[in-house]
Short mmCIF file of C-alpha atoms in Angstrom, two decimals:
data_model
loop_
_atom_site.label_atom_id
_atom_site.label_comp_id
_atom_site.label_asym_id
_atom_site.label_seq_id
_atom_site.Cartn_x
_atom_site.Cartn_y
_atom_site.Cartn_z
CA MET A 25 -58.78 20.13 14.86
CA PRO A 26 -59.37 23.38 16.70
CA GLY A 27 -56.46 25.73 17.58
CA ILE A 28 -56.24 28.27 20.50
CA ALA A 29 -59.33 30.43 20.67
CA ARG A 30 -59.40 34.16 21.19
CA GLN A 31 -62.26 36.47 22.25
CA THR A 32 -62.80 40.15 21.39
CA ALA A 33 -65.64 42.19 22.64
CA ALA A 34 -67.48 41.43 19.52
CA LYS A 35 -66.79 37.75 18.67
CA LEU A 36 -65.15 34.47 19.54
CA THR A 37 -62.63 33.10 16.90
CA VAL A 38 -61.15 29.59 16.71
CA PRO A 39 -58.62 28.57 14.13
CA LEU A 40 -59.70 25.28 12.60
CA THR A 41 -57.78 22.68 10.54
CA ILE A 42 -59.84 20.14 8.74
CA LYS A 43 -57.85 16.85 8.27
CA VAL A 44 -58.85 13.70 6.37
CA ASP A 45 -56.77 10.57 6.82
CA GLY A 46 -53.98 12.68 8.40
CA ARG A 47 -53.78 15.13 5.45
CA THR A 48 -54.65 18.82 5.96
CA MET A 49 -57.54 19.52 3.67
CA ASP A 50 -58.44 23.09 4.72
CA VAL A 51 -57.62 25.81 7.22
CA LEU A 52 -60.48 28.04 8.40
CA LYS A 53 -61.32 30.61 11.02
CA LEU A 54 -64.50 29.64 12.96
CA THR A 55 -66.47 32.45 14.54
CA ASP A 56 -69.67 32.65 16.46
CA ALA A 57 -71.23 34.72 13.56
CA ALA A 58 -74.18 32.71 11.96
CA SER A 59 -72.80 33.20 8.42
CA ASN A 60 -69.37 31.99 9.35
CA ARG A 61 -70.84 28.87 11.14
CA LYS A 62 -72.77 28.00 8.03
CA ALA A 63 -69.66 28.31 5.85
CA VAL A 64 -67.66 26.06 8.20
CA VAL A 65 -70.51 23.49 8.35
CA ALA A 66 -70.52 23.59 4.55
CA ALA A 67 -66.74 23.00 4.43
CA ILE A 68 -66.86 20.12 6.89
CA MET A 69 -69.58 18.50 4.88
CA ARG A 70 -67.62 19.01 1.59
CA HIS A 71 -64.44 17.37 3.05
CA ALA A 72 -66.07 14.60 5.10
CA GLY A 73 -68.20 13.37 2.27
CA ASN A 74 -70.94 11.64 4.12
CA GLU A 75 -71.30 13.99 7.05
CA ARG A 76 -74.93 14.86 7.87
CA ARG A 77 -75.67 18.60 8.22
CA GLU A 78 -76.98 17.94 11.78
CA ASP A 79 -73.71 16.21 12.83
CA ALA A 80 -71.59 19.09 11.30
CA ASP A 81 -73.75 21.70 13.10
CA ALA A 82 -73.29 19.81 16.42
CA LEU A 83 -69.60 19.59 15.83
CA VAL A 84 -69.25 23.38 15.15
CA ALA A 85 -71.40 24.14 18.17
CA ALA A 86 -69.25 21.83 20.41
CA ILE A 87 -66.05 23.47 19.26
CA LEU A 88 -67.36 26.95 19.99
CA VAL A 89 -68.73 25.89 23.42
CA GLU A 90 -65.37 24.30 24.44
CA ALA A 91 -63.46 27.27 23.25
CA GLN A 92 -65.69 29.60 25.25
CA GLN A 93 -65.31 27.40 28.35
CA ARG A 94 -61.58 27.29 28.04
CA LEU A 95 -61.40 31.13 27.71
CA THR A 96 -63.69 31.53 30.65
CA SER A 97 -61.76 29.22 32.86
CA LYS A 98 -58.51 30.98 32.00
CA SER A 99 -59.78 34.34 32.87
CA ASP A 100 -61.35 33.06 36.19
CA GLY A 101 -57.93 31.69 37.26
CA GLY A 102 -58.77 28.02 36.80
CA PRO A 103 -61.19 25.39 35.55
CA THR A 104 -64.80 25.33 36.51
CA VAL A 105 -65.80 22.47 38.84
#
């Protein structure tokens, strides 16, 4: 469950809460740094149990893309059509 993203000149950061069956299992900061992405993928896999690495990688990428798009649409004054 991603929170509100923020962007600095150097990186994109998204607060992330991992929930399993409605219970909060972990709270992390997801960034676009390769080492952080790997750590978040590992955490997702650890908490999800049967999550495949490819699925966890795709989820992390989708969260970052969505966060970047939301930040871009805010700074442009509206959504991209």
